[in-house]
Amino acid sequence: MACQYCYYSSKKAIFESAPRMLDDVLETYIYQHIQAHPGPVVRFSWHGGEPTLLGIDFFKTALAFQKKHQPAGVLIQNGIQTNGMLLDEKWCCFFKKEGFSVGLSLDGPAHLHDIYRTTRSGKKTHSRVMQGQQLLQKNQIPYDILCVVHHHNVDHPLDVYGFFKKIGAVYIGFLPVVNSDSIADSVDPERYGRFLCAVFDEWKAHDIGRIKVQIFEEALAGALGQDHALCIFRNACGDIPVVDINGDVYPCDHFVRPGYKLGNISTTHLGRLIQSNAMRAFGKQKKEGLSSLCNACEVLSFCNGGCPKDRIGKVSGSNLKLNHLCRGYKQFFNHCLPFVEQIKRLSLMRPHPKNPVKTNRNALCPCGSGKKFKRCCMAG
C-alpha cells in the first residue's frame, strides 16, 4: 500500500540498508527487550510499514528467540499492527496459535477508506481489508480498529462509527492526521473536535459497555486520576521506544529523525539506552515544553498537551508551540466532562468494606445515559 498520509514514507533511507531485520539483530533485540522490560509480562509490538510483508517465517523465528530467552515465570505477549491486505487463513491460524492481538487499520466505509488508502498503482484496498477483518472475526482473534481521521471522513462521524458498529468492532481508536511539515495536510482541529463529540454522543446513547473507544477511555482515566494508557496523553514521553531494522534505537516512532537516535543495540544494551540521559531529556521535554496557555487550560489533565510531534501551532510572544489539535481536544474534553464527572461520582458510590453504599440496579444510571444502572455502568 501507499497511504498518502503515511509518516514513514519519508524515511526510505532507513529501509535501504536491508529489507528486513537480520536474525542476529533480531535475536539481540529480543534478548535485550526481555531483559529491559520490568514486571512479569513482556510485550512486543510489531509495527511497520506493513509487518506481514515479512512473512510468517520471520515471526516464527522471532517467537523461537523469545522462547529461547524467556525467563521462568515471565509471560510474553505479542501484538501486530497491519493493514489487513495479506491476512489469510494461514496468518489467522498463526495468530490464534501464538496468542497475537491484532490492530487493523481501517478508515471507515469504502468511499472514505479508499480516498487515501490505496496500492502503489492507485487501486482501492477496502474490499481486501474487509476480507482480513472477516477472517479475524471468524477465527475469534482479538483485534482493534485503528481509524485515521483525515480531511474527508472527519465530516462523517456517524457514518464512520456506524460502519464500525455494523461490522462488529468492539474496540476503536481514532488517529487524527497531523503533518508537521504542512498544516494544510493536517485535519482541521475544530472539525476533529466535532467528530469526536458526535461519536461520543452516539456511543453514550447506545453503546456503553458494548464498545470501547480509546479516547473515551482516556477521558475517563483523566477524570478518575488514573494513568493514561495512550502515550500522547501522558505527562511525559519515553515509554515506547522504537528499534529499527539495523538496531538503531529512537525514543518514539514519530521521532525517527537525525538528532534523536539514542544508539544501537549492537554496541549499547537497550536497557541502558532507555535509561539514558538523552531518553530522560526527551521524556521531560513534553511537560517542560508546555506553553502558558496549556498550563492554564481546564482540560490539561486530560491531554497533557498531546503528542509533542503535533506541536506546530504558534503561540504569540513565545518560542513554545501549541498542539495543532488543541481546539479539538478542548472542545471534546469539555463536551464529555459532565459525563466523566458523573462516572467519577458513581465510582465513589460503589460498595466498599468501610462504605457499603449501593446504587439500585434498576435505577437510572448516574452517568446520565438514560439506561438502567444494571444495563449501563454496572455491566461495564
Short mmCIF file of C-alpha atoms in Angstrom, two decimals:
data_model
loop_
_atom_site.label_atom_id
_atom_site.label_comp_id
_atom_site.label_asym_id
_atom_site.label_seq_id
_atom_site.Cartn_x
_atom_site.Cartn_y
_atom_site.Cartn_z
CA MET A 1 0.00 0.00 0.00
CA ALA A 2 0.93 3.64 -0.38
CA CYS A 3 -1.20 5.53 2.12
CA GLN A 4 -0.94 9.20 1.26
CA TYR A 5 -0.70 10.32 4.88
CA CYS A 6 1.92 7.74 6.00
CA TYR A 7 4.58 9.44 8.12
CA TYR A 8 7.08 6.66 7.38
CA SER A 9 7.06 7.19 3.62
CA SER A 10 9.66 9.94 4.04
CA LYS A 11 12.06 7.62 5.88
CA LYS A 12 13.09 5.47 2.92
CA ALA A 13 16.78 5.74 3.81
CA ILE A 14 16.14 3.61 6.89
CA PHE A 15 14.98 0.70 4.79
CA GLU A 16 17.66 0.89 2.12
CA SER A 17 20.20 -0.89 4.34
CA ALA A 18 18.17 -4.13 4.44
CA PRO A 19 14.65 -5.27 3.52
CA ARG A 20 14.16 -6.79 6.98
CA MET A 21 15.87 -7.12 10.34
CA LEU A 22 18.60 -9.76 10.11
CA ASP A 23 18.39 -12.72 12.50
CA ASP A 24 21.40 -11.75 14.60
CA VAL A 25 19.99 -8.25 15.15
CA LEU A 26 16.54 -9.72 15.81
CA GLU A 27 17.83 -12.09 18.49
CA THR A 28 19.89 -9.34 20.11
CA TYR A 29 16.82 -7.09 20.18
CA ILE A 30 14.53 -9.75 21.65
CA TYR A 31 17.04 -10.75 24.32
CA GLN A 32 17.66 -7.15 25.35
CA HIS A 33 13.96 -6.25 25.22
CA ILE A 34 13.14 -9.06 27.64
CA GLN A 35 15.97 -8.05 29.96
CA ALA A 36 14.99 -4.38 29.90
CA HIS A 37 11.27 -4.92 30.45
CA PRO A 38 10.04 -4.54 34.04
CA GLY A 39 7.40 -6.80 35.52
CA PRO A 40 6.20 -10.34 34.82
CA VAL A 41 4.60 -9.53 31.43
CA VAL A 42 6.80 -8.61 28.44
CA ARG A 43 5.01 -7.14 25.44
CA PHE A 44 6.31 -6.97 21.89
CA SER A 45 4.64 -4.68 19.36
CA TRP A 46 5.36 -5.40 15.70
CA HIS A 47 4.79 -2.31 13.59
CA GLY A 48 5.66 -1.15 10.08
CA GLY A 49 5.42 -0.17 7.33
CA GLU A 50 3.50 -3.38 6.96
CA PRO A 51 4.93 -6.19 9.13
CA THR A 52 3.05 -9.02 7.39
CA LEU A 53 5.24 -8.38 4.32
CA LEU A 54 7.98 -10.16 6.27
CA GLY A 55 6.04 -13.42 6.13
CA ILE A 56 5.05 -15.89 8.82
CA ASP A 57 8.52 -17.48 8.94
CA PHE A 58 10.03 -14.23 10.20
CA PHE A 59 7.65 -14.21 13.14
CA LYS A 60 8.20 -17.90 13.81
CA THR A 61 11.90 -17.08 14.10
CA ALA A 62 11.11 -14.17 16.42
CA LEU A 63 8.96 -16.36 18.66
CA ALA A 64 11.68 -19.01 18.75
CA PHE A 65 14.10 -16.36 20.04
CA GLN A 66 11.51 -15.23 22.58
CA LYS A 67 11.11 -18.76 23.91
CA LYS A 68 14.87 -19.26 23.96
CA HIS A 69 15.40 -16.20 26.18
CA GLN A 70 12.15 -16.28 28.17
CA PRO A 71 12.86 -16.34 31.92
CA ALA A 72 10.86 -18.63 34.18
CA GLY A 73 7.65 -17.01 35.40
CA VAL A 74 7.60 -14.37 32.66
CA LEU A 75 4.71 -14.13 30.21
CA ILE A 76 5.43 -12.85 26.69
CA GLN A 77 2.67 -11.24 24.63
CA ASN A 78 2.76 -10.14 21.00
CA GLY A 79 0.73 -7.59 19.11
CA ILE A 80 0.88 -6.62 15.45
CA GLN A 81 -0.43 -3.60 13.54
CA THR A 82 -1.50 -4.45 9.99
CA ASN A 83 -3.33 -3.01 7.01
CA GLY A 84 -5.01 -6.40 6.65
CA MET A 85 -4.21 -6.80 2.94
CA LEU A 86 -2.27 -10.06 3.31
CA LEU A 87 -4.33 -11.72 6.02
CA ASP A 88 -5.45 -15.24 5.15
CA GLU A 89 -6.25 -18.48 6.96
CA LYS A 90 -2.54 -19.26 7.47
CA TRP A 91 -1.93 -15.92 9.16
CA CYS A 92 -5.02 -16.32 11.30
CA CYS A 93 -4.05 -19.84 12.36
CA PHE A 94 -0.63 -18.50 13.34
CA PHE A 95 -2.10 -15.57 15.31
CA LYS A 96 -4.57 -17.87 17.05
CA LYS A 97 -1.98 -20.46 17.98
CA GLU A 98 0.54 -17.92 19.27
CA GLY A 99 -1.94 -15.62 21.03
CA PHE A 100 -1.31 -12.49 18.96
CA SER A 101 -3.54 -9.45 19.32
CA VAL A 102 -4.08 -7.50 16.12
CA GLY A 103 -4.53 -3.85 15.27
CA LEU A 104 -6.32 -3.38 11.94
CA SER A 105 -6.02 -0.12 10.02
CA LEU A 106 -9.41 0.80 8.57
CA ASP A 107 -10.73 4.31 7.87
CA GLY A 108 -14.44 3.54 7.68
CA PRO A 109 -16.70 2.55 4.77
CA ALA A 110 -15.21 2.08 1.31
CA HIS A 111 -15.94 5.54 -0.08
CA LEU A 112 -13.98 7.11 2.81
CA HIS A 113 -11.30 4.46 3.33
CA ASP A 114 -10.25 4.28 -0.32
CA ILE A 115 -9.53 8.00 -0.66
CA TYR A 116 -6.09 7.73 0.93
CA ARG A 117 -5.51 4.02 1.47
CA THR A 118 -4.61 2.75 -2.00
CA THR A 119 -2.00 0.50 -3.53
CA ARG A 120 1.11 1.96 -5.15
CA SER A 121 -0.66 1.69 -8.50
CA GLY A 122 -3.67 3.61 -7.13
CA LYS A 123 -6.05 0.65 -6.71
CA LYS A 124 -8.65 0.62 -3.95
CA THR A 125 -7.98 -1.58 -0.91
CA HIS A 126 -11.17 -1.61 1.17
CA SER A 127 -12.54 -4.94 -0.06
CA ARG A 128 -9.29 -6.78 0.71
CA VAL A 129 -9.02 -5.20 4.16
CA MET A 130 -12.59 -6.30 4.90
CA GLN A 131 -11.70 -9.86 3.89
CA GLY A 132 -8.96 -9.73 6.51
CA GLN A 133 -11.32 -8.29 9.13
CA GLN A 134 -13.84 -11.04 8.49
CA LEU A 135 -11.14 -13.69 8.86
CA LEU A 136 -10.10 -12.22 12.22
CA GLN A 137 -13.69 -12.36 13.42
CA LYS A 138 -14.23 -15.86 12.06
CA ASN A 139 -11.14 -17.14 13.87
CA GLN A 140 -12.03 -15.24 17.08
CA ILE A 141 -8.75 -13.34 17.11
CA PRO A 142 -8.86 -10.24 19.33
CA TYR A 143 -8.40 -7.13 17.24
CA ASP A 144 -8.95 -3.41 17.48
CA ILE A 145 -9.66 -0.89 14.74
CA LEU A 146 -7.25 1.97 14.13
CA CYS A 147 -9.06 4.63 12.11
CA VAL A 148 -7.10 7.54 10.71
CA VAL A 149 -9.23 10.70 10.75
CA HIS A 150 -8.49 12.82 7.70
CA HIS A 151 -9.93 15.66 5.60
CA HIS A 152 -12.78 13.53 4.25
CA ASN A 153 -14.03 11.15 6.92
CA VAL A 154 -13.81 13.87 9.62
CA ASP A 155 -17.12 15.30 8.37
CA HIS A 156 -18.89 11.92 8.56
CA PRO A 157 -18.51 10.78 12.18
CA LEU A 158 -21.74 8.77 12.38
CA ASP A 159 -21.13 7.10 9.03
CA VAL A 160 -17.69 6.02 10.22
CA TYR A 161 -18.77 4.93 13.69
CA GLY A 162 -21.95 3.30 12.36
CA PHE A 163 -19.89 1.28 9.90
CA PHE A 164 -17.62 0.01 12.66
CA LYS A 165 -20.67 -0.97 14.73
CA LYS A 166 -22.14 -2.78 11.73
CA ILE A 167 -19.05 -4.95 11.22
CA GLY A 168 -18.93 -5.87 14.91
CA ALA A 169 -15.93 -3.83 16.08
CA VAL A 170 -15.68 -3.68 19.87
CA TYR A 171 -12.55 -1.53 20.29
CA ILE A 172 -11.88 1.55 18.17
CA GLY A 173 -9.07 4.09 18.14
CA PHE A 174 -9.13 7.35 16.20
CA LEU A 175 -5.83 8.74 14.94
CA PRO A 176 -6.02 12.29 13.50
CA VAL A 177 -3.69 13.24 10.66
CA VAL A 178 -1.20 15.93 11.68
CA ASN A 179 1.58 16.75 9.24
CA SER A 180 4.26 18.85 10.93
CA ASP A 181 5.55 19.95 7.53
CA SER A 182 2.17 21.04 6.19
CA ILE A 183 -0.75 22.33 8.23
CA ALA A 184 -2.81 22.21 5.03
CA ASP A 185 -2.46 18.41 5.01
CA SER A 186 -3.48 18.14 8.67
CA VAL A 187 -7.04 17.55 9.81
CA ASP A 188 -8.85 20.70 10.94
CA PRO A 189 -8.86 20.67 14.77
CA GLU A 190 -12.37 22.03 15.20
CA ARG A 191 -13.83 19.56 12.70
CA TYR A 192 -11.96 16.81 14.57
CA GLY A 193 -13.48 18.03 17.84
CA ARG A 194 -16.96 17.90 16.33
CA PHE A 195 -16.21 14.40 15.00
CA LEU A 196 -15.32 13.15 18.48
CA CYS A 197 -18.32 14.85 20.11
CA ALA A 198 -20.74 13.31 17.61
CA VAL A 199 -19.29 9.81 18.06
CA PHE A 200 -19.29 10.27 21.84
CA ASP A 201 -22.98 11.20 21.91
CA GLU A 202 -23.87 8.16 19.81
CA TRP A 203 -21.72 5.89 21.97
CA LYS A 204 -23.19 7.30 25.19
CA ALA A 205 -26.74 6.82 23.93
CA HIS A 206 -26.37 3.26 22.66
CA ASP A 207 -23.03 1.56 23.25
CA ILE A 208 -21.79 1.98 26.82
CA GLY A 209 -20.48 -1.39 27.95
CA ARG A 210 -20.59 -2.79 24.39
CA ILE A 211 -17.92 -0.83 22.52
CA LYS A 212 -14.73 0.76 23.79
CA VAL A 213 -13.42 3.88 22.10
CA GLN A 214 -9.85 4.61 23.06
CA ILE A 215 -10.09 8.37 23.57
CA PHE A 216 -13.25 7.93 25.67
CA GLU A 217 -11.34 5.51 27.89
CA GLU A 218 -8.60 8.12 28.20
CA ALA A 219 -11.11 10.81 29.18
CA LEU A 220 -12.38 8.56 31.99
CA ALA A 221 -8.80 7.89 33.11
CA GLY A 222 -8.14 11.61 33.31
CA ALA A 223 -11.25 12.24 35.39
CA LEU A 224 -10.50 9.35 37.77
CA GLY A 225 -6.88 10.40 38.24
CA GLN A 226 -5.59 7.21 36.63
CA ASP A 227 -2.52 6.88 34.44
CA HIS A 228 -3.21 7.32 30.75
CA ALA A 229 -2.72 4.19 28.66
CA LEU A 230 -2.29 6.20 25.46
CA CYS A 231 1.17 7.74 25.29
CA ILE A 232 0.07 11.01 23.68
CA PHE A 233 -1.93 11.91 26.80
CA ARG A 234 0.70 11.02 29.39
CA ASN A 235 2.57 13.85 31.08
CA ALA A 236 5.93 12.51 29.90
CA CYS A 237 7.24 10.70 26.83
CA GLY A 238 9.75 7.89 26.52
CA ASP A 239 7.78 4.74 27.36
CA ILE A 240 7.53 3.48 23.77
CA PRO A 241 10.93 3.48 22.05
CA VAL A 242 11.36 2.03 18.58
CA VAL A 243 14.07 -0.32 17.33
CA ASP A 244 14.62 -0.08 13.59
CA ILE A 245 15.85 -2.59 11.05
CA ASN A 246 19.57 -2.16 11.73
CA GLY A 247 19.23 -1.99 15.54
CA ASP A 248 19.14 1.80 15.83
CA VAL A 249 17.01 2.96 18.74
CA TYR A 250 14.86 6.09 18.77
CA PRO A 251 12.68 7.44 21.61
CA CYS A 252 9.49 7.23 19.51
CA ASP A 253 8.45 6.18 16.02
CA HIS A 254 7.40 9.77 15.33
CA PHE A 255 10.94 10.92 16.11
CA VAL A 256 12.94 8.62 13.85
CA ARG A 257 14.93 11.65 12.76
CA PRO A 258 18.53 12.86 12.72
CA GLY A 259 19.47 14.08 16.17
CA TYR A 260 17.09 11.79 18.04
CA LYS A 261 18.94 8.49 17.70
CA LEU A 262 19.81 7.10 21.14
CA GLY A 263 22.29 4.49 19.92
CA ASN A 264 22.39 0.99 18.52
CA ILE A 265 21.72 -2.29 20.35
CA SER A 266 24.83 -3.85 18.80
CA THR A 267 27.04 -1.55 20.87
CA THR A 268 24.84 -0.44 23.78
CA HIS A 269 22.28 -2.52 25.66
CA LEU A 270 18.68 -1.47 25.03
CA GLY A 271 18.12 -1.13 28.78
CA ARG A 272 20.93 1.44 29.03
CA LEU A 273 19.60 3.37 26.06
CA ILE A 274 16.12 3.54 27.58
CA GLN A 275 17.57 4.81 30.86
CA SER A 276 19.99 7.22 29.19
CA ASN A 277 20.12 10.95 29.86
CA ALA A 278 19.06 11.57 26.26
CA MET A 279 15.90 9.50 26.74
CA ARG A 280 15.11 11.20 30.05
CA ALA A 281 15.57 14.62 28.48
CA PHE A 282 13.27 13.64 25.63
CA GLY A 283 10.61 12.47 28.08
CA LYS A 284 10.77 15.59 30.26
CA GLN A 285 10.58 17.94 27.31
CA LYS A 286 6.91 17.14 26.83
CA LYS A 287 5.94 18.81 30.10
CA GLU A 288 8.66 21.44 30.08
CA GLY A 289 7.64 22.48 26.57
CA LEU A 290 4.07 23.35 27.53
CA SER A 291 3.06 26.94 26.86
CA SER A 292 1.39 29.14 29.48
CA LEU A 293 -1.88 28.61 27.58
CA CYS A 294 -1.61 24.86 28.15
CA ASN A 295 -0.65 25.16 31.81
CA ALA A 296 -3.72 27.31 32.46
CA CYS A 297 -6.09 25.07 30.49
CA GLU A 298 -9.00 23.44 32.30
CA VAL A 299 -8.55 20.14 30.46
CA LEU A 300 -4.76 19.84 30.80
CA SER A 301 -5.08 16.67 32.91
CA PHE A 302 -6.92 15.01 30.02
CA CYS A 303 -4.44 15.67 27.21
CA ASN A 304 -1.23 16.92 28.90
CA GLY A 305 -0.52 18.90 25.75
CA GLY A 306 -0.94 15.94 23.40
CA CYS A 307 1.84 14.45 21.29
CA PRO A 308 4.90 16.72 21.00
CA LYS A 309 5.17 15.96 17.27
CA ASP A 310 1.81 17.75 16.85
CA ARG A 311 3.04 20.99 18.45
CA ILE A 312 3.23 23.08 15.33
CA GLY A 313 0.96 25.99 16.20
CA LYS A 314 2.47 29.38 17.00
CA VAL A 315 1.95 31.00 20.42
CA SER A 316 2.06 34.77 20.43
CA GLY A 317 5.09 36.14 22.28
CA SER A 318 6.63 32.72 22.88
CA ASN A 319 9.02 30.29 21.22
CA LEU A 320 6.92 27.40 22.52
CA LYS A 321 4.46 25.70 20.22
CA LEU A 322 0.80 24.81 20.69
CA ASN A 323 -0.61 21.43 19.72
CA HIS A 324 -2.32 21.66 16.35
CA LEU A 325 -5.27 19.67 17.75
CA CYS A 326 -5.67 21.88 20.83
CA ARG A 327 -9.04 23.41 19.91
CA GLY A 328 -10.43 20.00 19.01
CA TYR A 329 -9.24 18.37 22.22
CA LYS A 330 -10.59 21.24 24.27
CA GLN A 331 -13.96 21.03 22.55
CA PHE A 332 -14.24 17.28 23.06
CA PHE A 333 -12.99 17.01 26.64
CA ASN A 334 -15.25 19.84 27.76
CA HIS A 335 -18.15 18.17 25.95
CA CYS A 336 -17.69 14.85 27.74
CA LEU A 337 -16.70 16.38 31.10
CA PRO A 338 -20.21 16.21 32.65
CA PHE A 339 -20.40 12.51 31.80
CA VAL A 340 -16.99 11.61 33.17
CA GLU A 341 -17.67 13.63 36.33
CA GLN A 342 -20.82 11.56 36.82
CA ILE A 343 -18.77 8.39 36.38
CA LYS A 344 -16.32 9.73 38.93
CA ARG A 345 -19.13 10.25 41.42
CA LEU A 346 -20.50 6.82 40.61
CA SER A 347 -17.13 5.21 41.32
CA LEU A 348 -17.22 6.74 44.79
CA MET A 349 -20.65 5.16 45.36
CA ARG A 350 -19.54 1.60 44.66
CA PRO A 351 -19.59 -0.81 47.61
CA HIS A 352 -16.60 -0.63 49.92
CA PRO A 353 -15.99 -2.56 53.16
CA LYS A 354 -15.99 0.72 55.12
CA ASN A 355 -18.66 2.42 52.98
CA PRO A 356 -21.23 -0.10 51.71
CA VAL A 357 -23.26 2.39 49.66
CA LYS A 358 -25.06 0.81 46.72
CA THR A 359 -26.82 2.09 43.64
CA ASN A 360 -30.15 0.39 42.93
CA ARG A 361 -29.56 -1.88 39.94
CA ASN A 362 -32.94 -0.93 38.46
CA ALA A 363 -32.48 2.81 38.92
CA LEU A 364 -31.38 5.10 36.13
CA CYS A 365 -27.61 5.07 35.84
CA PRO A 366 -25.98 8.14 37.45
CA CYS A 367 -23.81 8.54 34.34
CA GLY A 368 -26.76 10.14 32.55
CA SER A 369 -27.07 7.62 29.73
CA GLY A 370 -30.80 7.15 30.34
CA LYS A 371 -30.34 3.40 30.83
CA LYS A 372 -30.86 1.39 33.98
CA PHE A 373 -27.75 1.04 36.11
CA LYS A 374 -27.68 -2.78 35.60
CA ARG A 375 -27.57 -2.37 31.81
CA CYS A 376 -25.09 0.51 31.82
CA CYS A 377 -22.08 1.18 34.06
CA MET A 378 -22.81 -1.77 36.34
CA ALA A 379 -22.46 -4.07 33.31
CA GLY A 380 -19.34 -2.28 32.05
#
